[in-house]
Tab-separated table of C-alpha atoms in Angstrom:
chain	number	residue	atom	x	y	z
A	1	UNK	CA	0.000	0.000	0.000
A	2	UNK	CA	1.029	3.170	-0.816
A	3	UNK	CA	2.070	5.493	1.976
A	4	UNK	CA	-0.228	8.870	2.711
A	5	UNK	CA	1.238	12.407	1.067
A	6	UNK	CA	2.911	13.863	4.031
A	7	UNK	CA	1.764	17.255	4.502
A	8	UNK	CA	4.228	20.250	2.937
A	9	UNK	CA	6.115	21.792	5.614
A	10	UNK	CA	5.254	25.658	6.157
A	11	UNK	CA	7.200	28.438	3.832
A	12	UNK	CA	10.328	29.186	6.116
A	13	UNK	CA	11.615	32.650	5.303
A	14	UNK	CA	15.833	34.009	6.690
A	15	UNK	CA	15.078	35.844	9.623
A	16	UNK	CA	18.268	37.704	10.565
A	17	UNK	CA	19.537	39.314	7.359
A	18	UNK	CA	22.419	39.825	9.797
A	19	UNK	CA	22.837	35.984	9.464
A	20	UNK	CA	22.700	35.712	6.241
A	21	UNK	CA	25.402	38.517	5.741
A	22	UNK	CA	27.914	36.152	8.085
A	23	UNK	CA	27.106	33.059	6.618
A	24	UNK	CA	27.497	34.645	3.027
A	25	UNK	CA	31.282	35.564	4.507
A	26	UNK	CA	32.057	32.191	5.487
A	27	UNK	CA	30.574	30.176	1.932
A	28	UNK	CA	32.192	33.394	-0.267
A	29	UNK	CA	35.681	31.214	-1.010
A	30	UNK	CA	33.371	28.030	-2.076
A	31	UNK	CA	31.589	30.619	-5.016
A	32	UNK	CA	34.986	31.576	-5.776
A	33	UNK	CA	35.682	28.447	-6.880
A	34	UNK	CA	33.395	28.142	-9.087
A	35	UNK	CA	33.840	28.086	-12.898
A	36	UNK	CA	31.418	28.272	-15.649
A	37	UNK	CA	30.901	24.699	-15.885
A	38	UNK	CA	29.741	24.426	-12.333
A	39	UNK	CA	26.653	26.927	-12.689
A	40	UNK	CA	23.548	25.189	-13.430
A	41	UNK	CA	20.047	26.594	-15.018
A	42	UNK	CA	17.341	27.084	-11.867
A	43	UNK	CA	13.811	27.480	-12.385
A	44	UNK	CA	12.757	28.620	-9.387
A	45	UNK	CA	12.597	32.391	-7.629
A	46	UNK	CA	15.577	32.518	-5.228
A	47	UNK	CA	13.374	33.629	-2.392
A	48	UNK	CA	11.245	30.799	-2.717
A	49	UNK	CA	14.437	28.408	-3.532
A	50	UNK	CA	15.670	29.382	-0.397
A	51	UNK	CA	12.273	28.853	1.374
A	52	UNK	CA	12.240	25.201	0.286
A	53	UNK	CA	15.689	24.466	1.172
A	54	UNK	CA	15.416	25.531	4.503
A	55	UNK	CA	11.370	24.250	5.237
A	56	UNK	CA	13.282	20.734	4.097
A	57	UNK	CA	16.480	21.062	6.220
A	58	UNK	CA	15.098	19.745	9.662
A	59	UNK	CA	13.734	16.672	7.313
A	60	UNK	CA	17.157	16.370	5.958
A	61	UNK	CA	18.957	16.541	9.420
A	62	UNK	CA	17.172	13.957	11.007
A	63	UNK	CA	18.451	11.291	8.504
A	64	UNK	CA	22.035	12.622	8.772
A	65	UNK	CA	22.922	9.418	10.705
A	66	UNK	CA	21.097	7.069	8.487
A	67	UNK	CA	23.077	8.746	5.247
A	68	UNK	CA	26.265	8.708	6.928
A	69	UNK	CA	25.805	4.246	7.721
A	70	UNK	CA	24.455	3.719	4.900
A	71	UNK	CA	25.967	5.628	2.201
A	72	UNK	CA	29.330	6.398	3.198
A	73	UNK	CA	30.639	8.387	0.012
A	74	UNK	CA	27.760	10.814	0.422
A	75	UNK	CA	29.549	14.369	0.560
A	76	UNK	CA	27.609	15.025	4.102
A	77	UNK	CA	29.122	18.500	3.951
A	78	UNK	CA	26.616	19.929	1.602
A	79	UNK	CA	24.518	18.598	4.331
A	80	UNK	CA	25.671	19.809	6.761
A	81	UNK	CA	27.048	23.367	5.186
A	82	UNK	CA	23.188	23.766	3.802
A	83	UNK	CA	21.548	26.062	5.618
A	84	UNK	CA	24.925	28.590	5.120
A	85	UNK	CA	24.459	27.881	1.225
A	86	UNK	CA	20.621	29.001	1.389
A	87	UNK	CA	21.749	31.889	3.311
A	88	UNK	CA	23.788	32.982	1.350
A	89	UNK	CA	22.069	32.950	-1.882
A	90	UNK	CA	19.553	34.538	-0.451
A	91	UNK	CA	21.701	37.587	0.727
A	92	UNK	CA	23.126	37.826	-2.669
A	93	UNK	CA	19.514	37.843	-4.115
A	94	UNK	CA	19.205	40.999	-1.973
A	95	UNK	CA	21.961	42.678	-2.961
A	96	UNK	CA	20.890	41.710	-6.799
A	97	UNK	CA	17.502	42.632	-6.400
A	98	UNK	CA	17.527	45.979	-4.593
A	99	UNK	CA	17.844	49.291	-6.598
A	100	UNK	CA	21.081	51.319	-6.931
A	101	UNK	CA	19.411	53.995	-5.814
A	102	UNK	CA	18.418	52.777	-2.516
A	103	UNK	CA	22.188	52.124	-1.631
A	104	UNK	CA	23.027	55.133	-0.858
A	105	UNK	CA	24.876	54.690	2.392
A	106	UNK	CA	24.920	57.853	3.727
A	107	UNK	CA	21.383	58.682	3.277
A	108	UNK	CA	20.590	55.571	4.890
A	109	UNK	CA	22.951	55.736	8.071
A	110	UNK	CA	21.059	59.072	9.013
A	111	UNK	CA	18.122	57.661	9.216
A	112	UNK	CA	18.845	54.757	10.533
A	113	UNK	CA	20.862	56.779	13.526
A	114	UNK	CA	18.056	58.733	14.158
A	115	UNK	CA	15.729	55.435	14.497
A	116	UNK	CA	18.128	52.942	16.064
A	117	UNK	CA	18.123	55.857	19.027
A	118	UNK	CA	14.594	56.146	19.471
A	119	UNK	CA	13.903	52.874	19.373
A	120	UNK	CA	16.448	51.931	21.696
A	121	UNK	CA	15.594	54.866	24.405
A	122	UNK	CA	12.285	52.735	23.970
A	123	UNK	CA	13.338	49.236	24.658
A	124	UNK	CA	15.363	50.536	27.648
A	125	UNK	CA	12.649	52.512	29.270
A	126	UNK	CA	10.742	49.106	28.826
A	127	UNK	CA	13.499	46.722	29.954
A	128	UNK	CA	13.765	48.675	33.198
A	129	UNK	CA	10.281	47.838	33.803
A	130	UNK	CA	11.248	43.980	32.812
A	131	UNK	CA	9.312	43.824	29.906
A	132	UNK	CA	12.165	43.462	27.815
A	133	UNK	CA	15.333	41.629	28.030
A	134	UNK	CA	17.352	44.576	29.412
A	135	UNK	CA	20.758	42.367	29.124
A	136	UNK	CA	20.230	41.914	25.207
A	137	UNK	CA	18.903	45.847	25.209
A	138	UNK	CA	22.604	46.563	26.325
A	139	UNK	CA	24.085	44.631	24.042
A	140	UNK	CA	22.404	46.405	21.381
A	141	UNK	CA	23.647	49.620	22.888
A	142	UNK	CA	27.130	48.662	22.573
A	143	UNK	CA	27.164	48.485	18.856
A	144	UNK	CA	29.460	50.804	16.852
A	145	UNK	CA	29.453	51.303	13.483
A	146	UNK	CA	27.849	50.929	10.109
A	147	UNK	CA	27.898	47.096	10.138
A	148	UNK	CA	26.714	47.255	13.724
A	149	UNK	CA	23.919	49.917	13.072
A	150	UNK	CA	21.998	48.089	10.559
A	151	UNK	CA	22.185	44.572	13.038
A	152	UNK	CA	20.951	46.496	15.583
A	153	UNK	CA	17.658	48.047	13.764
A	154	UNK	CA	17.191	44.747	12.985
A	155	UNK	CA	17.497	43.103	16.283
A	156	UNK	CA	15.740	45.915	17.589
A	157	UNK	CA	12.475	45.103	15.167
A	158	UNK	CA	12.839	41.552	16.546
A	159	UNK	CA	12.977	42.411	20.416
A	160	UNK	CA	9.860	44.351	19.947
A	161	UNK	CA	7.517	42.081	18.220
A	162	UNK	CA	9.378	38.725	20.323
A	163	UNK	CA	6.990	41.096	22.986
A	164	UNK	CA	4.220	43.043	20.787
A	165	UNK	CA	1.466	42.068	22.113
A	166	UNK	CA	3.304	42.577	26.037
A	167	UNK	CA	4.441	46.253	25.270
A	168	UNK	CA	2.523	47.905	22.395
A	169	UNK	CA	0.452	49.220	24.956
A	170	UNK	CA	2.766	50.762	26.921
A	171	UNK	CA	5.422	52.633	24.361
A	172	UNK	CA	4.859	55.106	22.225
A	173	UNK	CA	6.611	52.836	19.400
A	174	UNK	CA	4.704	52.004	16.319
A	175	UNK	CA	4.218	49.382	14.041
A	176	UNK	CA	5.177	51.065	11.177
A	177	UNK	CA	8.584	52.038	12.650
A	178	UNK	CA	9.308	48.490	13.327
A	179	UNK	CA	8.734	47.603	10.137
A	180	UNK	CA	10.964	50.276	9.286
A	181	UNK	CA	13.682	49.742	11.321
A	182	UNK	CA	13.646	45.552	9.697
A	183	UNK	CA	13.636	46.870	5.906
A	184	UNK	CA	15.911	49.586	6.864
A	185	UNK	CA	18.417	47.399	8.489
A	186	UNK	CA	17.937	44.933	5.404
A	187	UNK	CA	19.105	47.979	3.452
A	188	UNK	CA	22.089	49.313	5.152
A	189	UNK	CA	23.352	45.747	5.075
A	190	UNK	CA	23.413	45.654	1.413
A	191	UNK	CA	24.505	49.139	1.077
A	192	UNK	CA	27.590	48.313	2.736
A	193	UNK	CA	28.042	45.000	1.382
A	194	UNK	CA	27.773	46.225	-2.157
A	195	UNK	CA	30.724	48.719	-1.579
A	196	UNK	CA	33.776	46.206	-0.924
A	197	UNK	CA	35.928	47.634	2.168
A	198	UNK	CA	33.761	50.308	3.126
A	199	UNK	CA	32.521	49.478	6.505
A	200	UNK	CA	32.127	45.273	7.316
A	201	UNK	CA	35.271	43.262	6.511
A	202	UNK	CA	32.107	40.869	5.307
A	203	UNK	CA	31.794	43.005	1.910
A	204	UNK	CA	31.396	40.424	-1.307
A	205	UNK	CA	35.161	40.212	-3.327
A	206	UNK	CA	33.144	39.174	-6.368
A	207	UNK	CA	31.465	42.695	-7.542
A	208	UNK	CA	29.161	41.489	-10.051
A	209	UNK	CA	25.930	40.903	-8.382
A	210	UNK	CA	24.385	38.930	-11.219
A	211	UNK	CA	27.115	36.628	-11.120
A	212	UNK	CA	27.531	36.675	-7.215
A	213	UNK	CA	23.824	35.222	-7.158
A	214	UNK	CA	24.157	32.941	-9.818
A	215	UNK	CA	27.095	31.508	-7.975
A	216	UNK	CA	25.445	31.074	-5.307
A	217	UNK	CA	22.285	29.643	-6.311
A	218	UNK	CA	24.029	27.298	-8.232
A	219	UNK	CA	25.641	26.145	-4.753
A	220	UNK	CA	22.891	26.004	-3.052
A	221	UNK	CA	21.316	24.023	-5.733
A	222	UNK	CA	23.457	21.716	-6.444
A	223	UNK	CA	24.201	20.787	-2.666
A	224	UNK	CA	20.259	20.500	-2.237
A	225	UNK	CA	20.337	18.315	-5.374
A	226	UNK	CA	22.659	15.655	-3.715
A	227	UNK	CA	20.411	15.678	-0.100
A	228	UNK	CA	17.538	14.461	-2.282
A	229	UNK	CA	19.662	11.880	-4.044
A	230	UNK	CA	20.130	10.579	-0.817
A	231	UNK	CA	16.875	11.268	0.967
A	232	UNK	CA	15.466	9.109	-2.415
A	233	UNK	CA	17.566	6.319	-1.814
A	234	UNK	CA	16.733	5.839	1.499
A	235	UNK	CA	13.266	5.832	1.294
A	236	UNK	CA	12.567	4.360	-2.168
A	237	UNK	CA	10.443	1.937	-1.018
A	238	UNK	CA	8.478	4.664	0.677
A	239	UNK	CA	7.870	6.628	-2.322
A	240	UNK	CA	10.825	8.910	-1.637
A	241	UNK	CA	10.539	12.296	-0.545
A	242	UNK	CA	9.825	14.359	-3.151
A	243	UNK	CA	6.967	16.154	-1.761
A	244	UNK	CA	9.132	17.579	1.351
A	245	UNK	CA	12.162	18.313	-0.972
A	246	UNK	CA	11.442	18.932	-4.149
A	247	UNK	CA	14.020	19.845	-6.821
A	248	UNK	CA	14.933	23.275	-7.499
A	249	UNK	CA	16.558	22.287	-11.122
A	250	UNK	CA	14.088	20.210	-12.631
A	251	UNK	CA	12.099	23.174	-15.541
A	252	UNK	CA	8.517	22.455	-14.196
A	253	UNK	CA	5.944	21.155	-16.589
A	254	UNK	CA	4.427	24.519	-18.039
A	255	UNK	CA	0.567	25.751	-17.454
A	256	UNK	CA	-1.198	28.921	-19.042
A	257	UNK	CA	-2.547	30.864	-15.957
A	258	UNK	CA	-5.975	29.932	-14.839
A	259	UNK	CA	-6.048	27.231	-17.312
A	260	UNK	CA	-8.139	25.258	-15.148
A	261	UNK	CA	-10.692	27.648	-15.467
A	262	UNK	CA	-10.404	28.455	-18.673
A	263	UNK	CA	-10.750	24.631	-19.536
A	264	UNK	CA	-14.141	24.335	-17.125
A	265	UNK	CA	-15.628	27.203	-18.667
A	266	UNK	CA	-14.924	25.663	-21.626
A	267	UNK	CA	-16.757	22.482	-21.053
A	268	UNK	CA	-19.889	24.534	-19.305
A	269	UNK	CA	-20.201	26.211	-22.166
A	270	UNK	CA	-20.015	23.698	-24.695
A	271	UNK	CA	-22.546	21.459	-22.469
A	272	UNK	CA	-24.696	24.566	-22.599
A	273	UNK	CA	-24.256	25.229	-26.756
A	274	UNK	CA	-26.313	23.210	-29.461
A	275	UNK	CA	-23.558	20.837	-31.205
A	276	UNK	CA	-22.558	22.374	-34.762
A	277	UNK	CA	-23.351	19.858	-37.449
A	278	UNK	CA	-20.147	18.946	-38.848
A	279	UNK	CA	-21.143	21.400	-42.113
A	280	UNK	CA	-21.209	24.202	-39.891
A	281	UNK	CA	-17.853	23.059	-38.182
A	282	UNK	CA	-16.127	22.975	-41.571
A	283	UNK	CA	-17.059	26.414	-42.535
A	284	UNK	CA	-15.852	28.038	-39.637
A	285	UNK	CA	-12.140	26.823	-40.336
A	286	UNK	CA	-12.523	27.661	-43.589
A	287	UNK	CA	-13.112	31.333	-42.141
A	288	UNK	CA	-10.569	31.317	-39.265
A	289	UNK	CA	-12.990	30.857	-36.673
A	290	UNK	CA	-11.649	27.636	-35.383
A	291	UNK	CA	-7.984	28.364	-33.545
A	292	UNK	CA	-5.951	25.454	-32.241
A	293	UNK	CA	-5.308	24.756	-28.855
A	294	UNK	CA	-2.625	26.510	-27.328
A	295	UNK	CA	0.659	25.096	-25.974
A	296	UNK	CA	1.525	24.928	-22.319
A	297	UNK	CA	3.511	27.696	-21.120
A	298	UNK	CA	6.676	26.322	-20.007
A	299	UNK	CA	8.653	28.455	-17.513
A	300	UNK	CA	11.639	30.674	-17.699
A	301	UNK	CA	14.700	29.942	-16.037
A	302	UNK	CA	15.101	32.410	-13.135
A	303	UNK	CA	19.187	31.940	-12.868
A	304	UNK	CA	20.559	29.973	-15.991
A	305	UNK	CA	24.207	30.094	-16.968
């Protein structure tokens, strides 16, 4: 008998952009590495790439030990090194994705100045009244710095809401400011990162940002590529587990939009219309009124090298 359909686990999103920024650091030499030959064709939006590699990676992690007995040449490092690849292609997404013009790091360190202090004469007026972590409201304080000044906006966003529903009666914060702090932060980051040696010693060597994130989905990728492999193997006779970790490289089988639809109203309407005699069907071809079924809109590549 066929096993059940496990149930997809929920979208899982990077949550410290800070993180992401370190973990792109420490999987930067790997992407240098890389040559043409080693950067493969992905049809899938990096954001939600990302999302699938990590909502797969506790999966993944809990048959470490069975893929280490039982296939020993595995390479259980891009196991193990996974969640930094996901990161990190999604940090370089950011840099690729966000406009030129809101890089500009000076514009952006004045306002986040101006917020980080508010926000953080905030949190300590509520830590002294315990209802937020004063010890990690100090740490905060201590920052210096651009690289510093972006984590902390950040971090600052996430102390709040960790106790929203605690404190957002008693500060004069609002949500919009937290929300601006978290995109702000996201910003600053990739201001800074997309100026090599200005500020972080974390700043990209390779400048390109196209081919930065093609790199590094290609990692990612291929690394996730090689966990299924294994994941299949060990659970053939299950069915595999291609519905918790499906395959970021495989070009997905194309649909028109709403084609369901269309294809229902289709039939309603045809069940509703008289039949044309097959007279009547040959002289609408003859006058183009007939058109042939379209073909099924296979997807783009999102990252193809």
């Amino acid at each position: 008998m066929a096993r059940p359909p496990k149930a997809a686990p929920a979208p899982v999103l990077p949550s410290s952009p800070a993180a992401a920024l370190a973990a792109y650091g420490r999987v930067e030499p790997k992407l240098l590495e890389l040559g043409p030959d080693d950067l493969v064709t992905v049809y899938v939006e990096v954001p939600r790439a990302v999302s699938s590699v990590l909502s797969a990676l506790p999966h993944l992690r809990e048959l470490r030990d069975e893929i280490v007995r039982d296939l020993p040449n595995h390479p259980i490092a891009m196991l193990d090194e996974l969640e930094d690849y996901a990161l990190a292609a999604w940090y370089a997404d950011l840099l690729y994705s966000t406009p030129a013009s809101e890089l500009d790091t000076k514009k952006l360190t004045e306002e986040a100045g101006t917020l980080r202090e508010a926000l953080l004469v905030a949190a300590e007026a509520l830590g002294h009244r315990n209802l937020l972590d004063k010890q990690r409201v100090a740490d905060i304080r201590k920052g210096k710095g651009h690289a510093d000044l972006a984590s902390d906006l950040i971090a600052l966003a996430e102390l709040f809401r960790g106790s929203w529903d605690k404190v957002r009666a008693k500060t004069a914060v609002e949500d919009e400011e937290l929300e601006r702090a978290a995109d702000l932060g996201v910003r600053l980051l990739a201001a800074l990162a997309a100026k090599p040696g200005k500020g972080t010693s974390a700043a990209p060597k390779i400048t390109d940002a196209g081919d930065r994130r093609a790199r590094a989905i290609s990692l990612v990728a291929k690394a996730y590529e090689e966990c299924r492999r294994a994941v299949a193997y060990l659970r053939w006779h299950e069915g595999g587990d291609g519905d918790l970790a499906p395959s970021l490289l495989q070009k997905p089988r194309g649909r028109r939009p709403n084609a369901e639809k269309a294809a229902a109203a289709a039939s309603s309407a045809s069940s509703e219309a008289p039949a044309k005699a097959p007279d009547e069907e040959a002289s609408a071809a003859e006058g183009g009124e007939l058109s042939s079924p379209e073909p099924a809109n296979d997807a783009a590549p999102v990252v193809s090298a």
